[in-house]
Coordinates of C-alpha atoms and ligand atoms in Angstrom, one line a residue:
X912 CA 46.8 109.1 51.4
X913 CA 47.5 108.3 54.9
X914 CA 44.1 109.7 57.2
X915 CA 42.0 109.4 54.1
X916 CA 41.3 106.2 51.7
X917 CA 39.2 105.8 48.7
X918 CA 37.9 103.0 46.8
X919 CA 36.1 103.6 44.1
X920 CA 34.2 100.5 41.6
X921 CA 32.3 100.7 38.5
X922 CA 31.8 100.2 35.1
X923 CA 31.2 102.7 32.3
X924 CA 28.3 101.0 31.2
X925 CA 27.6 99.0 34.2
X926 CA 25.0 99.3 37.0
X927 CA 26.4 102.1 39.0
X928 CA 29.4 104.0 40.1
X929 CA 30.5 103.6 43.5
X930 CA 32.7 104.3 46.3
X931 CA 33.5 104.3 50.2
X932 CA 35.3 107.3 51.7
X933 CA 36.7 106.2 55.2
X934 CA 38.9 108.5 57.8
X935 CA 36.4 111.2 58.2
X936 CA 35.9 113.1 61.3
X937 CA 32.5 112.5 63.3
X938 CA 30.2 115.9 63.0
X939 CA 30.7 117.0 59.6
X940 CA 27.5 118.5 58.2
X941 CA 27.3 116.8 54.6
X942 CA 25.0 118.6 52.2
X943 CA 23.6 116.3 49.4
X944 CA 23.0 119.5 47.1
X945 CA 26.9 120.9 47.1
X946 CA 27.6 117.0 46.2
X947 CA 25.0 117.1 43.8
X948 CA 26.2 120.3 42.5
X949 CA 30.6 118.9 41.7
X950 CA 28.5 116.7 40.1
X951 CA 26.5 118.2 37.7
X952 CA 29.6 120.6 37.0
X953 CA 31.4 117.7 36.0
X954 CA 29.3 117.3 33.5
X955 CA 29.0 120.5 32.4
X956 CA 31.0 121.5 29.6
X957 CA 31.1 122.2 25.5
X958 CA 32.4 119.3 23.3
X959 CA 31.0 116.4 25.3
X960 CA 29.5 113.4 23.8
X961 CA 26.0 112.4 23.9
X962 CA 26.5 110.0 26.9
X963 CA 25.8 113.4 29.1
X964 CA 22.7 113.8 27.7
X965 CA 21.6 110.7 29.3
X966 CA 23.0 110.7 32.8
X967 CA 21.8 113.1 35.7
X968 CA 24.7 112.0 38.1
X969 CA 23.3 112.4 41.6
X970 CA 24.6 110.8 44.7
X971 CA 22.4 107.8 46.8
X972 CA 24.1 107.7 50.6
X973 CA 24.3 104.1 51.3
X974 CA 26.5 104.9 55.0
X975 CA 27.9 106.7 57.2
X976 CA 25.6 109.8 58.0
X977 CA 22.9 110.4 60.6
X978 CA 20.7 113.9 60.5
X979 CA 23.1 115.0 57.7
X980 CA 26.2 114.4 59.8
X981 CA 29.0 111.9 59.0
X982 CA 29.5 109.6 62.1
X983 CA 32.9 108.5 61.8
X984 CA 32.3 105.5 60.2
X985 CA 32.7 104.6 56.2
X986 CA 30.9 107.0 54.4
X987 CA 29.7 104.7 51.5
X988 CA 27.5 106.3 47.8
X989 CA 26.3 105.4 44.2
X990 CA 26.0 106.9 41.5
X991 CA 23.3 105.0 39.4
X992 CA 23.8 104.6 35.8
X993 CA 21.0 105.9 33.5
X994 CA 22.5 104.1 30.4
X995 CA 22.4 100.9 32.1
X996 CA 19.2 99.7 30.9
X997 CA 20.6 100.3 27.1
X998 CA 23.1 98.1 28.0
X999 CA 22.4 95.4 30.6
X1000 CA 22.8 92.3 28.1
X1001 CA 26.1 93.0 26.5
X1002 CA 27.6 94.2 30.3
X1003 CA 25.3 91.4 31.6
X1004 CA 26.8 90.7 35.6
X1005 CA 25.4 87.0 34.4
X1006 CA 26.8 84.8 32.5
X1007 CA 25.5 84.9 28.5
X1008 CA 24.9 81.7 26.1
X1009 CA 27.3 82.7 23.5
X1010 CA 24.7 83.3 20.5
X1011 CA 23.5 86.2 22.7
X1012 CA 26.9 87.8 23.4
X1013 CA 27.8 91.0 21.9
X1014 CA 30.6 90.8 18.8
X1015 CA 33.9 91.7 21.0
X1016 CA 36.1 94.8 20.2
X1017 CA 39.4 93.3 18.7
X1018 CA 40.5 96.8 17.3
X1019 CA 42.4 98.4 20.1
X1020 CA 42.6 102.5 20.1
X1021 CA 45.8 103.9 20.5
X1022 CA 46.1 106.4 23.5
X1023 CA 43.5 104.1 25.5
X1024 CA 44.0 101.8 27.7
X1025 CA 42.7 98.8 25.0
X1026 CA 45.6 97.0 24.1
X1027 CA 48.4 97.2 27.0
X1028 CA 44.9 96.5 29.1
X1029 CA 44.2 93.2 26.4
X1030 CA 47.5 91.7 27.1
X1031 CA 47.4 91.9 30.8
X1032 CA 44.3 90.4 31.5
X1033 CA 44.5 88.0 28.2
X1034 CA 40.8 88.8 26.8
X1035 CA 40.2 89.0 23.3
X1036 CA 37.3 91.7 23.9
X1037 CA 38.7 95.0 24.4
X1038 CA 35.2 96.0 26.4
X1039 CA 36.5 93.9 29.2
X1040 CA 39.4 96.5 29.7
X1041 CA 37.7 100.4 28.6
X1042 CA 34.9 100.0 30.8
X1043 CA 36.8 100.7 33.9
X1044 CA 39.4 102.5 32.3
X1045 CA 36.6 105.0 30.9
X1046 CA 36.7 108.5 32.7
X1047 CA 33.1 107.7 33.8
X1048 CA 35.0 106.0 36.9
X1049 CA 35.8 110.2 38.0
X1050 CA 32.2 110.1 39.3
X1051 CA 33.1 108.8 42.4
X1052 CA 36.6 110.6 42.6
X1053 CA 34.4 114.3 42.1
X1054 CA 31.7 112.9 44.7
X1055 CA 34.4 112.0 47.1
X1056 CA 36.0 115.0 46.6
X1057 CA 33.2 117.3 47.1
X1058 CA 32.7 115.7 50.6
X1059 CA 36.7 116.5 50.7
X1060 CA 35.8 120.1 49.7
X1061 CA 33.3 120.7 52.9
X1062 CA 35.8 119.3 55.6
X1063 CA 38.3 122.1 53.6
X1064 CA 35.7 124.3 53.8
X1065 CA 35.0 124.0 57.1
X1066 CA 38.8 125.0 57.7
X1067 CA 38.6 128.0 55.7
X1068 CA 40.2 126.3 52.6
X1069 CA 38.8 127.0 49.0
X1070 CA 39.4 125.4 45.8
X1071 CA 38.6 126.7 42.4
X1072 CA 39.7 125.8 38.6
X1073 CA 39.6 127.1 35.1
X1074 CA 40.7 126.2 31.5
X1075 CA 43.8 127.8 31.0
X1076 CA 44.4 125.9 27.0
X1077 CA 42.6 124.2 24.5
X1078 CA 44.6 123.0 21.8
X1079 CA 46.5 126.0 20.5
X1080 CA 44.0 128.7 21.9
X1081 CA 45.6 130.0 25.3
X1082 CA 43.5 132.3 27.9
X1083 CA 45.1 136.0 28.6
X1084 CA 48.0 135.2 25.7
X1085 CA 49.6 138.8 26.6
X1086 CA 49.4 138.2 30.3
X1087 CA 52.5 136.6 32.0
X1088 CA 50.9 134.7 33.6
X1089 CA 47.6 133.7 33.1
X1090 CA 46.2 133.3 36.7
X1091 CA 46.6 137.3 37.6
X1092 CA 44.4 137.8 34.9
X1093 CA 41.9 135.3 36.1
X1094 CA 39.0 138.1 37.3
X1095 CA 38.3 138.1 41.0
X1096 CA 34.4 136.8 40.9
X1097 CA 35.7 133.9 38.8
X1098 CA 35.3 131.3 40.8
X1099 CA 32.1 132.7 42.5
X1100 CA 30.4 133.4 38.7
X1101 CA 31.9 129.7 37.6
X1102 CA 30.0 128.4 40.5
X1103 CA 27.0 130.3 39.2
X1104 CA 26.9 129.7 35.9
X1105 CA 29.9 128.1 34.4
X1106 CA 30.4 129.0 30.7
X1107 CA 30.7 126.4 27.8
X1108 CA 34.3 125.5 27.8
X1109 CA 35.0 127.2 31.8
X1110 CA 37.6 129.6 30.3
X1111 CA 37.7 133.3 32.3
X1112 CA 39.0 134.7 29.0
X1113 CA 35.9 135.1 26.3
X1114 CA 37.6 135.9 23.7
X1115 CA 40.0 133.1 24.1
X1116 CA 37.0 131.5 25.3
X1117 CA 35.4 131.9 21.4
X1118 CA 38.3 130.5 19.9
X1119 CA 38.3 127.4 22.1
X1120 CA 34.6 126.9 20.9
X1121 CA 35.9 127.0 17.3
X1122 CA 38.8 124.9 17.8
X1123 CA 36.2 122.4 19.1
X1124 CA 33.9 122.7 16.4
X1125 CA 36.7 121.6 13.8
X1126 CA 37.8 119.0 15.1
X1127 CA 34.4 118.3 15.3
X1128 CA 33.8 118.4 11.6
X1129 CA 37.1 116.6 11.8
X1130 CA 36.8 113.6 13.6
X1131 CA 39.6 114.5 15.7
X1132 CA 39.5 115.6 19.2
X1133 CA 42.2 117.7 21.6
X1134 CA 43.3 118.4 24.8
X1135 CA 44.5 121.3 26.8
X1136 CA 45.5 122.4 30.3
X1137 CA 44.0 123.2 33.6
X1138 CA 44.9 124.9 36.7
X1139 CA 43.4 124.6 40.0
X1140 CA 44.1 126.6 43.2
X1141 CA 43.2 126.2 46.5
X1142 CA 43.2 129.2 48.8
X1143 CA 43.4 129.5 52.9
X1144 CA 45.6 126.7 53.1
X1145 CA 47.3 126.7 56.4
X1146 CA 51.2 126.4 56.7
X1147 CA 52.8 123.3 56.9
X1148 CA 50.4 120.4 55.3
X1149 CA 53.2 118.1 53.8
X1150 CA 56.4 117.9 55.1
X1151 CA 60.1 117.7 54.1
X1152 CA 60.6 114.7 56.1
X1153 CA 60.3 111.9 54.0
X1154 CA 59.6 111.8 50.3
X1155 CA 56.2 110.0 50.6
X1156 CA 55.1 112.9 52.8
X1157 CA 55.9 116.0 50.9
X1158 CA 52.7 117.6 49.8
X1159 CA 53.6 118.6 45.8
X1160 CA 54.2 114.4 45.5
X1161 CA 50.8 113.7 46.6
X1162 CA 49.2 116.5 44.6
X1163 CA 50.9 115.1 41.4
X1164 CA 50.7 111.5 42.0
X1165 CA 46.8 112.5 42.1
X1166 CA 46.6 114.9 39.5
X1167 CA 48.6 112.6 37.3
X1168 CA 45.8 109.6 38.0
X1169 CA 42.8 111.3 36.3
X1170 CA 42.7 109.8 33.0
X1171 CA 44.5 111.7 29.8
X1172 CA 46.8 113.9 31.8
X1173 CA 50.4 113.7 30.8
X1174 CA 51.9 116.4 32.7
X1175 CA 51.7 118.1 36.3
X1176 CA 53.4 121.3 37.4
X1177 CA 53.6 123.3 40.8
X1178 CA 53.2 126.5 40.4
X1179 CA 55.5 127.9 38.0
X1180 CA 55.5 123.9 37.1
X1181 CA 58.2 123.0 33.9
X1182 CA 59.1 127.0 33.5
X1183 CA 61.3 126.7 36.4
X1184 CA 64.1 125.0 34.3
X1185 CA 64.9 128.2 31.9
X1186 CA 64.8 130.7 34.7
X1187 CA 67.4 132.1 37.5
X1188 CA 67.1 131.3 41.2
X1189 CA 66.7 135.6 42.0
X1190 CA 63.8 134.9 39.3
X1191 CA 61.9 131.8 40.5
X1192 CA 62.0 132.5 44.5
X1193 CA 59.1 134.4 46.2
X1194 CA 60.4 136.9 48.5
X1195 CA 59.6 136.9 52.2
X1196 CA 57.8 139.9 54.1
X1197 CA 55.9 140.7 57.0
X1198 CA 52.9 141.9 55.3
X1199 CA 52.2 146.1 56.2
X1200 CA 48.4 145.5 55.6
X1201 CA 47.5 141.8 57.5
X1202 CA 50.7 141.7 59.8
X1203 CA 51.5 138.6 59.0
X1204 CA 53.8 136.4 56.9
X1205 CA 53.7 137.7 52.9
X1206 CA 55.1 137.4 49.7
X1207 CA 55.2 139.4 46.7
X1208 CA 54.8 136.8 44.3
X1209 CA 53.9 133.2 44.4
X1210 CA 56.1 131.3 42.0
X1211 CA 56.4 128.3 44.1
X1212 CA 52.3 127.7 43.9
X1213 CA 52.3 127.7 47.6
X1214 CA 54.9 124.5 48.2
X1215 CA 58.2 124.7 49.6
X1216 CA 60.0 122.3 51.2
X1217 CA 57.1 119.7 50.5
X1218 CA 55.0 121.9 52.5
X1219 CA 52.2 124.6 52.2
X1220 CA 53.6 128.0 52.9
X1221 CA 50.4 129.6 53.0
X1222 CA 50.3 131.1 49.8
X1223 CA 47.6 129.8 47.2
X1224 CA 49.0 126.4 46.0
X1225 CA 48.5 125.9 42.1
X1226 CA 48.3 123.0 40.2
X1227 CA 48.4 122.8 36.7
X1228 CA 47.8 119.9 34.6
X1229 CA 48.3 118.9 30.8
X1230 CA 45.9 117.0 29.2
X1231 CA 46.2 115.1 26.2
X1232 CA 43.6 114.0 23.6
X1233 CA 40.5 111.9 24.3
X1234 CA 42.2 108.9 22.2
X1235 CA 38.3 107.8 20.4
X1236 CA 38.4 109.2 17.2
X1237 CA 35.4 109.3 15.2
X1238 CA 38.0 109.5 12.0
X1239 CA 40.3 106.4 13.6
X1240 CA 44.0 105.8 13.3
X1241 CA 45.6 102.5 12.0
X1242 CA 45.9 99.7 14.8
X1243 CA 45.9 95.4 14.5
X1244 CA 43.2 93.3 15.1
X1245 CA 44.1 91.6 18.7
X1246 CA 42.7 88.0 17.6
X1247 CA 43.7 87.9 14.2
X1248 CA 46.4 90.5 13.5
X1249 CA 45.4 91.8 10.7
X1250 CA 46.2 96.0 10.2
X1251 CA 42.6 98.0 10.4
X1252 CA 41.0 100.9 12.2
X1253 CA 40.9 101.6 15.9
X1254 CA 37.7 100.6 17.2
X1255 CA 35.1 104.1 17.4
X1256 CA 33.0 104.2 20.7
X1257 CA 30.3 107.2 21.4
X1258 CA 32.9 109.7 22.4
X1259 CA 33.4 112.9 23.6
X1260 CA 35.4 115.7 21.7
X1261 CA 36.8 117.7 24.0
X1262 CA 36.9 117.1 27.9
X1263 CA 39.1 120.3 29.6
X1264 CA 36.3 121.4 31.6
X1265 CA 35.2 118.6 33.4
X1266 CA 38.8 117.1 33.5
X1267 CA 39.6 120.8 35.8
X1268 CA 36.4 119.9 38.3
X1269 CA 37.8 116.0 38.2
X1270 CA 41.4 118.5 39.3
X1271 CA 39.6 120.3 42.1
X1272 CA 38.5 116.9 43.5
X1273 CA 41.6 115.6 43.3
X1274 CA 43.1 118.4 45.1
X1275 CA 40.6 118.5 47.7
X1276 CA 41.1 114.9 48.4
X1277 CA 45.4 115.4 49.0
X1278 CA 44.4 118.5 51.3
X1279 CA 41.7 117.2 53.0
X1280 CA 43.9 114.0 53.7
X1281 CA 47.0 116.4 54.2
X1282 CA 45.4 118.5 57.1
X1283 CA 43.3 115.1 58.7
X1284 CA 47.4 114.1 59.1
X1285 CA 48.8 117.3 60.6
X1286 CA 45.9 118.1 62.2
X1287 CA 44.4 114.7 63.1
X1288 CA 40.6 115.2 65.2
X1289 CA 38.0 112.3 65.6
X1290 CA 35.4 115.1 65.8
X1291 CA 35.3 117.9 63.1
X1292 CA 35.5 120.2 66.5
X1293 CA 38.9 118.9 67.3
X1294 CA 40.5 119.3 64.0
X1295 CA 38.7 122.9 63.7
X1296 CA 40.7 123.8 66.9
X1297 CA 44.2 122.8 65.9
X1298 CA 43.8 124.1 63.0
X1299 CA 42.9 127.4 64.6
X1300 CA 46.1 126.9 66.7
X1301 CA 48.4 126.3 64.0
X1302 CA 47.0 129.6 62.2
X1303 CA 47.4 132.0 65.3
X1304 CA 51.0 130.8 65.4
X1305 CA 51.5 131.5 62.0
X1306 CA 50.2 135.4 62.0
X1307 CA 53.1 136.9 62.8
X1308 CA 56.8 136.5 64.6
X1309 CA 56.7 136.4 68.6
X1310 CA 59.4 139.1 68.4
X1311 CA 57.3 141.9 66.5
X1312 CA 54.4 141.4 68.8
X1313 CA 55.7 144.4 70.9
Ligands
EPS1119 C1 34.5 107.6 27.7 C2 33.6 107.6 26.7 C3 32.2 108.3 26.8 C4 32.3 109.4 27.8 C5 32.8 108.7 29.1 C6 34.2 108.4 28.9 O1 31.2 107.4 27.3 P1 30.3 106.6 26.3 O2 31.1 105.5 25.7 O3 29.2 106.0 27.2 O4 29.7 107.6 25.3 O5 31.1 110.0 27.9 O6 32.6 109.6 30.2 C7 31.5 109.5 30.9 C8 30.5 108.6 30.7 C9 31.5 110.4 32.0 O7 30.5 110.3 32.9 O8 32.5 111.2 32.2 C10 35.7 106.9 27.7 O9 35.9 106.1 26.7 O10 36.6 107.1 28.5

């Protein structure tokens, strides 16, 4: 990101998750509860371990705000830990006699990060690697993000998701394309009340639940896919310039980051590579109804050229596995060698609808980042106005304004 950066820190089981969010624009009203709320819907969501019955993620504000406002300056929040106490002698921040320390995970868990983690930072206690690698860590990517979301919002830019696969079960299977089927008050009704596995197709949404519940019974666990889309985007966020400044990069690269997804496409994503040019590009109008710029069909999920074109942009992500399985596959003892079982943490089952919201945050970080760069403004006032500019001059041609 080049206006925006991010740190984040934590451990899974550690104190707190936290973060600093620096490149904001001074006079951007914050609300704590729309934070609070990305929160809690990332932790919404059928198939999830019993770790979620203990937290109740909300933010603390440790800088950057006055009178609800950001200033300008590092915007800096934790997320406290409720597990913590459970665990604050075997993730003791103190040194530990070594009668008192906790019997180290040798058994690495393929898929995880355990053993290529191991190696690199020569431990022989896998725990020293998971914690961070743990998908807890997209607390402070979802809180970021949400603060992402109201600058976007701000700008007339909104972002939604949905669970578009679980496993084998797809949503809409007879539509061509799954997203014209999504209904209209999805994303308002999601926002609501967001049902158990965030699917806008029940019936596909049963069979998820099933699929679920067998690899439940199982010990197994699955993945999925999920698409977000973010609408109002105005034209030309990216660019063609460079390639570490087209816009479908940066969406990718931070789609790709969020832990267990192995695949990214734009728009019509992978199915591009079986189909003719006449049948992947979106045909260009002037629009009969709203005057301005239109097309037909939006196959390129609102990027060409490394650029919004105005059209929705939609990402869509693959996800594989969570790679804890309560029924464990074969791996080697790091220390001694010897063949065994993977290692079995508390795990979740299933994670597609809080990986999507960990999507939309994502998202919303690239945008927000994206227009801060075209659109710069050290007040929110400032970046408001150019963006107004850059819409008017995007309505419609100079030529057909008579
Ligand atoms: C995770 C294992 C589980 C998940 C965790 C990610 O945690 P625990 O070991 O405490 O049961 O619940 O995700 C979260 C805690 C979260 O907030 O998303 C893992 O191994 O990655």
């Amino acid at each position: 990101m080049r206006r925006l950066r991010l740190l984040t820190a934590g451990e899974s089981h550690g104190p707190a998750i936290s973060g600093v969010l620096e490149g904001l624009p001074a006079g951007l009203r914050v609300s704590t509860a729309l934070v609070d709320r990305d929160l809690r819907r990332r932790q919404h969501g059928y198939g999830s371990g019993r770790r979620m019955l203990i937290e109740r993620d909300r933010v603390v504000w440790t800088a950057g705000l006055r009178f609800g406002r950001t200033l300008g300056s590092p915007l800096g929040f934790r997320v406290d830990n409720l597990d913590w106490p459970n665990w604050a002698e075997r993730m003791s921040v103190e040194p530990l006699p070594d009668e008192r320390r906790p019997k180290p995970i040798t058994l690495a868990r393929p898929g995880h990060a355990d053993l290529a983690g191991a190696i690199k930072y020569d431990t022989d206690d896998v725990r020293d690697v998971l914690e961070r690698a743990s998908a807890r860590s997209t607390v402070a990517r979802v809180l970021a993000g949400a603060v992402a979301r109201q600058l976007l919002a701000a700008n007339g830019v909104r972002i939604w998701s949905y669970v578009e696969q679980l496993g084998p079960v797809r949503a809409f299977p007879d539509a061509a394309d799954s997203l014209a089927a999504v209904p209209a008050d999805w994303p308002a009704r999601d926002l609501r009340v967001p049902s158990p596995l965030r699917c806008p197709d029940p019936d596909a949404e049963r069979l998820m639940i099933a699929e679920v519940d067998a690899c439940a019974e199982a010990g197994d666990s699955i993945g999925g896919a999920f698409v977000v889309v973010a609408e109002g985007v105005p034209v030309g966020l990216g660019s063609a310039a460079e390639w570490d400044t087209r816009l479908d990069a940066a969406l990718a690269a931070a789609t790709m980051s969020i832990q267990a997804v192995k695949a990214v496409g734009i728009g019509e994503g992978f199915a591009v590579a079986g189909m003719r040019g006449s049948e992947v590009h979106d045909e260009v109008d002037l629009g009969a109804a709203s005057g301005g710029w239109e097309r037909a069909s939006n196959r390129a999920g609102g990027i060409e050229g490394g650029m919004s074109n105005g059209m929705s942009i939609v990402v869509r992500a693959a996800v594989k596995p969570v790679s804890t399985l309560r029924k464990p596959l074969g791996s080697v003892d790091i220390v001694t060698g010897a063949p065994g079982k993977a290692h079995i943490e508390r795990t979740d089952i299933a994670i597609m609808p809080r990986a999507a919201i960990v999507g939309e945050a994502m998202v919303a970080l690239v945008l927000a980042d994206a227009l801060l760069t075209s659109f710069g403004g050290d007040t929110l006032g400032d970046l408001q106005a150019a963006v107004r500019r850059r819409r008017g001059r995007t309505g419609r041609p100079a030529s057909s304004l008579g």
